[in-house]
Coordinates of C-alpha atoms and ligand atoms in Angstrom, one line a residue:
M22 CA -2.5 19.5 14.0
T23 CA -4.6 17.1 11.9
S24 CA -6.3 14.2 13.6
L25 CA -4.7 10.8 13.1
S26 CA -7.9 9.2 11.6
S27 CA -8.1 12.0 9.0
R28 CA -4.7 10.9 7.6
Y29 CA -6.3 7.5 6.6
D30 CA -9.2 9.3 4.9
L31 CA -9.4 8.6 1.2
K32 CA -12.5 10.6 0.4
G33 CA -12.1 12.5 -2.9
R34 CA -9.5 10.0 -4.2
T35 CA -9.8 7.3 -6.8
A36 CA -7.9 4.1 -6.5
L37 CA -7.4 1.4 -9.2
V38 CA -6.9 -2.2 -8.2
T39 CA -5.7 -4.8 -10.8
G40 CA -6.8 -8.4 -10.4
A41 CA -9.5 -7.0 -8.1
G42 CA -11.8 -10.0 -8.7
G43 CA -9.5 -12.4 -6.8
L44 CA -9.2 -13.4 -3.2
L45 CA -7.0 -10.5 -2.0
G46 CA -8.0 -8.0 -4.7
Q47 CA -11.5 -7.9 -3.2
Q48 CA -10.0 -7.2 0.2
H49 CA -7.8 -4.4 -1.0
T50 CA -10.9 -2.9 -2.8
A51 CA -13.0 -3.2 0.3
A52 CA -10.2 -1.6 2.4
L53 CA -9.9 1.4 0.1
A54 CA -13.7 1.8 -0.3
D55 CA -14.0 1.6 3.5
A56 CA -11.6 4.6 3.8
G57 CA -13.8 6.6 1.4
A58 CA -12.0 6.1 -1.9
R59 CA -13.8 5.6 -5.2
V60 CA -12.3 2.3 -6.5
V61 CA -11.9 1.3 -10.1
V62 CA -12.3 -2.5 -9.9
T63 CA -10.4 -4.1 -12.7
D64 CA -9.7 -7.7 -13.7
I65 CA -9.2 -9.5 -16.9
G66 CA -12.9 -9.6 -17.7
L67 CA -15.9 -7.6 -16.5
A68 CA -17.6 -10.7 -14.9
P69 CA -15.1 -11.1 -12.0
C70 CA -15.2 -7.3 -11.4
E71 CA -19.0 -7.4 -11.2
A72 CA -18.9 -10.4 -8.9
A73 CA -16.4 -8.7 -6.6
I74 CA -18.5 -5.5 -6.5
A75 CA -21.6 -7.5 -5.5
K76 CA -19.7 -9.1 -2.6
I77 CA -18.1 -5.8 -1.4
R78 CA -21.4 -4.0 -1.5
E79 CA -22.8 -6.6 0.9
I80 CA -20.4 -5.3 3.6
I81 CA -20.1 -1.7 2.4
P82 CA -23.4 -0.8 0.7
S83 CA -22.3 2.8 0.0
A84 CA -19.0 1.7 -1.7
N85 CA -18.3 3.8 -4.9
L86 CA -17.0 1.1 -7.2
V87 CA -16.5 1.3 -11.0
P88 CA -15.9 -1.9 -12.9
V89 CA -13.5 -1.8 -15.8
A90 CA -12.0 -4.8 -17.7
I91 CA -8.2 -4.5 -17.9
D92 CA -5.8 -7.2 -19.1
V93 CA -2.6 -6.0 -17.5
T94 CA -0.5 -7.8 -20.1
S95 CA -1.9 -5.8 -23.0
Q96 CA -0.9 -2.2 -23.7
E97 CA -4.0 -1.8 -25.8
S98 CA -6.2 -2.9 -23.0
V99 CA -4.6 -0.5 -20.5
H100 CA -4.7 2.4 -22.9
A101 CA -8.4 1.7 -23.7
A102 CA -9.1 1.8 -20.0
V103 CA -7.3 5.2 -19.7
I104 CA -9.5 6.6 -22.5
D105 CA -12.7 5.1 -21.0
L106 CA -11.9 6.5 -17.6
A107 CA -10.8 9.9 -18.9
G108 CA -14.1 10.0 -20.9
R109 CA -15.9 9.7 -17.5
G110 CA -13.8 12.3 -15.9
I111 CA -12.0 9.8 -13.7
Q112 CA -8.3 10.1 -12.9
I113 CA -6.3 7.7 -10.8
D114 CA -4.7 8.8 -7.5
I115 CA -3.8 5.4 -6.2
L116 CA -2.7 2.3 -8.1
V117 CA -2.6 -1.1 -6.5
N118 CA -0.6 -3.6 -8.7
N119 CA -2.2 -6.8 -7.4
A120 CA -2.8 -9.0 -10.5
A121 CA -0.8 -12.2 -10.6
I122 CA -0.9 -15.8 -11.6
D123 CA -0.3 -18.1 -8.6
P124 CA 0.2 -21.5 -10.2
K125 CA -1.3 -24.3 -8.1
V126 CA 1.4 -26.9 -7.3
T127 CA 0.0 -30.3 -8.4
S128 CA 1.8 -33.3 -9.8
T129 CA 1.5 -36.1 -12.3
P130 CA 3.6 -39.1 -11.3
G131 CA 6.0 -40.6 -13.8
V132 CA 7.2 -37.5 -15.6
M133 CA 9.6 -34.8 -14.6
H134 CA 7.3 -32.2 -13.1
S135 CA 7.0 -29.2 -15.4
S136 CA 7.1 -26.9 -12.4
R137 CA 10.8 -28.0 -11.7
F138 CA 13.4 -25.5 -12.9
E139 CA 15.1 -27.9 -15.3
A140 CA 11.8 -28.4 -17.2
F141 CA 10.1 -25.1 -16.7
P142 CA 8.3 -24.2 -20.0
I143 CA 9.4 -20.9 -21.5
P144 CA 5.8 -20.0 -22.6
Q145 CA 4.7 -20.3 -18.9
W146 CA 7.7 -18.2 -17.7
Q147 CA 6.7 -15.5 -20.3
M148 CA 3.0 -15.6 -19.5
E149 CA 3.5 -15.4 -15.7
I150 CA 6.1 -12.6 -15.9
A151 CA 3.8 -10.8 -18.4
V152 CA 1.0 -10.7 -15.7
G153 CA 2.9 -10.3 -12.5
L154 CA 5.8 -8.1 -13.5
T155 CA 5.3 -6.5 -16.9
G156 CA 1.7 -5.8 -16.0
A157 CA 2.8 -3.9 -12.9
M158 CA 5.4 -2.0 -14.9
L159 CA 2.9 -1.1 -17.7
C160 CA 0.2 0.0 -15.2
S161 CA 2.8 2.1 -13.3
Q162 CA 4.0 3.6 -16.6
V163 CA 0.6 4.6 -17.6
F164 CA -1.2 5.5 -14.4
G165 CA 1.9 6.4 -12.4
G166 CA 3.2 8.5 -15.3
A167 CA -0.1 10.6 -15.1
M168 CA 0.4 10.9 -11.3
A169 CA 3.9 12.2 -11.8
K170 CA 2.7 14.8 -14.3
R171 CA 0.1 16.0 -11.9
G172 CA 2.6 15.9 -9.0
N173 CA 1.0 13.5 -6.6
G174 CA -0.1 9.8 -6.3
V175 CA 0.6 6.5 -4.6
I176 CA 1.5 3.1 -6.1
L177 CA 1.4 0.0 -4.0
N178 CA 2.9 -3.3 -5.4
I179 CA 1.6 -6.5 -3.9
A180 CA 4.6 -8.7 -3.5
S181 CA 4.8 -11.7 -1.2
D182 CA 6.9 -13.2 1.6
L183 CA 8.4 -15.2 -1.3
G184 CA 9.7 -11.8 -2.6
V185 CA 12.0 -11.8 0.5
I186 CA 12.8 -15.5 1.1
A187 CA 13.1 -18.5 -1.2
P188 CA 10.2 -21.0 -1.2
D189 CA 10.8 -23.9 1.1
Q190 CA 10.2 -26.7 -1.5
R191 CA 9.7 -29.2 1.3
L192 CA 6.2 -27.7 1.7
Y193 CA 5.2 -29.0 -1.8
R194 CA 6.7 -32.5 -1.5
Q195 CA 4.2 -35.4 -2.0
P196 CA 4.9 -38.4 0.1
T197 CA 3.6 -40.9 -2.6
I198 CA 6.2 -39.7 -5.1
T199 CA 9.7 -41.3 -4.6
R200 CA 11.7 -39.8 -7.5
N201 CA 12.9 -36.3 -6.8
E202 CA 12.5 -35.0 -10.3
E203 CA 8.8 -35.9 -10.2
Q204 CA 8.2 -33.8 -7.1
P205 CA 6.3 -30.6 -7.7
V206 CA 7.9 -27.3 -6.6
K207 CA 6.9 -23.7 -6.3
P208 CA 7.9 -22.4 -9.7
V209 CA 10.8 -20.0 -10.2
T210 CA 8.5 -17.4 -11.8
Y211 CA 6.8 -16.6 -8.5
S212 CA 10.2 -15.8 -6.8
V213 CA 11.4 -13.8 -9.8
I214 CA 8.2 -11.8 -10.1
K215 CA 7.9 -11.0 -6.4
H216 CA 11.6 -10.1 -6.0
G217 CA 11.3 -8.1 -9.2
L218 CA 8.3 -6.1 -7.8
I219 CA 10.3 -5.1 -4.8
G220 CA 13.0 -3.9 -7.2
L221 CA 10.4 -2.0 -9.3
T222 CA 9.2 -0.4 -6.0
K223 CA 12.6 0.9 -5.1
Y224 CA 13.3 2.1 -8.7
L225 CA 10.1 4.0 -9.0
A226 CA 10.2 5.4 -5.5
T227 CA 13.5 7.1 -6.2
Y228 CA 12.6 7.9 -9.8
W229 CA 9.5 9.8 -8.9
A230 CA 10.4 11.0 -5.3
D231 CA 10.6 14.6 -6.5
R232 CA 7.3 14.3 -8.4
G233 CA 5.1 13.6 -5.5
V234 CA 4.5 9.9 -6.3
R235 CA 5.2 7.5 -3.4
V236 CA 5.8 3.8 -4.3
N237 CA 5.8 1.0 -1.7
A238 CA 5.3 -2.7 -1.6
I239 CA 3.6 -5.1 0.8
S240 CA 4.7 -8.7 1.2
P241 CA 1.9 -10.7 2.6
G242 CA 2.3 -14.2 3.9
G243 CA 0.0 -17.0 2.8
V244 CA -3.7 -16.6 3.4
F245 CA -5.7 -19.5 4.7
N246 CA -8.2 -20.5 2.1
N247 CA -9.1 -24.1 2.9
Q248 CA -5.8 -25.5 1.5
D249 CA -4.9 -29.1 2.0
P250 CA -4.6 -29.7 5.8
A251 CA -1.2 -31.5 5.4
F252 CA 0.2 -28.4 3.5
V253 CA -1.3 -26.0 6.1
E254 CA 0.3 -28.0 8.9
K255 CA 3.7 -28.0 7.3
L256 CA 3.5 -24.3 6.5
T257 CA 2.3 -23.2 9.9
R258 CA 5.4 -24.9 11.4
L259 CA 7.5 -22.4 9.5
I260 CA 5.6 -19.4 10.8
P261 CA 6.5 -18.1 14.3
M262 CA 2.9 -17.0 14.9
G263 CA 1.8 -20.6 14.2
R264 CA -0.9 -19.8 11.6
M265 CA -1.6 -18.6 8.1
A266 CA -3.1 -15.1 7.6
K267 CA -6.9 -14.5 7.8
V268 CA -8.1 -13.1 4.5
D269 CA -9.0 -9.6 5.9
E270 CA -5.8 -9.1 7.9
Y271 CA -4.0 -7.0 5.3
R272 CA -6.8 -4.4 5.0
A273 CA -5.5 -2.0 7.6
A274 CA -2.0 -2.1 6.0
I275 CA -3.5 -1.3 2.6
Q276 CA -5.3 1.7 4.1
F277 CA -2.0 2.8 5.7
L278 CA 0.1 2.4 2.6
C279 CA -2.3 4.0 0.2
S280 CA -3.2 7.0 2.4
D281 CA -1.4 10.0 3.9
A282 CA -0.9 7.9 7.1
S283 CA 2.3 6.7 5.3
S284 CA 3.1 10.2 3.8
Y285 CA 6.8 9.9 4.8
M286 CA 7.3 6.4 3.5
T287 CA 8.5 5.5 0.0
G288 CA 10.5 2.6 -1.6
Q289 CA 9.8 0.3 1.3
N290 CA 8.5 -3.2 1.5
L291 CA 6.2 -3.9 4.4
V292 CA 6.5 -7.6 5.3
M293 CA 3.4 -9.0 7.0
D294 CA 4.0 -12.7 7.3
G295 CA 3.4 -13.8 10.9
G296 CA 7.2 -13.7 11.3
R297 CA 7.9 -16.4 8.7
S298 CA 10.8 -14.5 7.0
V299 CA 12.4 -13.7 10.4
W300 CA 13.1 -17.4 11.2
Ligands
LIG406 N1 -3.3 -15.4 -1.5 C1 -2.2 -15.4 -0.8 O1 -1.9 -16.2 0.1 C2 -1.1 -14.5 -1.2 C3 0.1 -14.4 -0.4 C4 1.1 -13.5 -0.8 C5 0.9 -12.7 -1.9 N2 -0.2 -12.8 -2.7 C6 -0.3 -12.0 -3.8 O2 -1.5 -11.2 -3.7 C7 -2.0 -10.9 -5.0 C8 -3.5 -11.5 -5.1 O3 -3.5 -12.8 -4.8 P1 -4.8 -13.7 -4.7 O4 -4.6 -14.8 -3.8 O5 -6.0 -12.8 -4.5 O6 -4.8 -14.3 -6.2 P2 -6.1 -14.6 -7.1 O7 -5.6 -15.6 -8.1 O8 -7.3 -14.9 -6.3 O9 -6.3 -13.2 -7.9 C9 -5.5 -12.8 -8.9 C10 -6.4 -12.1 -9.9 O10 -5.6 -11.6 -11.0 C11 -6.4 -11.7 -12.1 N3 -5.6 -11.8 -13.3 C12 -4.9 -12.8 -13.9 N4 -4.3 -12.5 -15.0 C13 -4.7 -11.2 -15.3 C14 -4.4 -10.3 -16.3 N5 -3.7 -10.6 -17.4 N6 -4.9 -9.0 -16.2 C15 -5.7 -8.6 -15.1 N7 -5.9 -9.5 -14.1 C16 -5.5 -10.7 -14.2 C17 -7.2 -13.0 -11.9 O11 -8.3 -13.0 -12.8 C18 -7.5 -12.9 -10.5 O12 -8.8 -12.3 -10.2 C19 -1.1 -11.6 -6.0 O13 -0.1 -10.7 -6.4 C20 -0.4 -12.7 -5.1 O14 0.8 -13.1 -5.6 C21 -1.2 -13.7 -2.3

């Protein structure tokens, strides 16, 4: 019988995290490096990758981290990364589709707010879908396709509690704005992308089940990051545990979902939201 801790061990494996320069991407990278994986740290430019690596090395000095710029919306960029990595003898065992655009909800009084469904700009729809959904599809096609050929691998899609429930638009209402159509809302794109990622997860899990590639999703709830206190207060009232997540609270789940600890799990969505979607 193998020890339980050895099932979390990622020594000898290489993970690739998209959007790794961001708030949670750094955490996912740290979690994977902490479990012994080499991590290819990717983001739209090299600068955010290097900055993330410097921060992670402060807590895990021995972390084996490889920066590579990947724009997940560009087939050229993803294919160039594959060639670059292959040239260095690096193949990807674990893919974390994390890159996304999370548009901040702000408002300009006096005009129909462009985040509202009736006025939502098509170029913004296309751009956000290109990053959050098509980007995950493209990286899965390229890196997951190679895993399927080899007969093993793991894909983890970073969804959201808003991939399971609709946004509660009351959270974004601004008391100084009286006209409803001027109120900002959480855009439709976020819901569509996150629900879509869970669909992609189920599709690929069954598509590659016989090829040794497991595909799961995680749906994190909102992370506290010094947001407006009024917003935090309203949001925490919707969460049974009465608080937002701490930034490092998803790390253990990332290790679980990306390692052999979850070896009999595929096509699932692990919801970690302080109970918000249960209410
Ligand atoms: N932060 C939260 O509270 C929270 C909650 C639930 C789910 N999520 C999800 O977790 C993931 C990470 O969120 P975050 O808060 O760290 O966001 P973030 O904005 O801090 O990070 C997103 C990263 O994606 C990168 N990116 C944007 N466009 C890209 C492109 N074309 N190619 C490659 N990279 C690109 C950005 O440069 C950025 O580094 C997202 O999928 C988000 O939807 C976040």
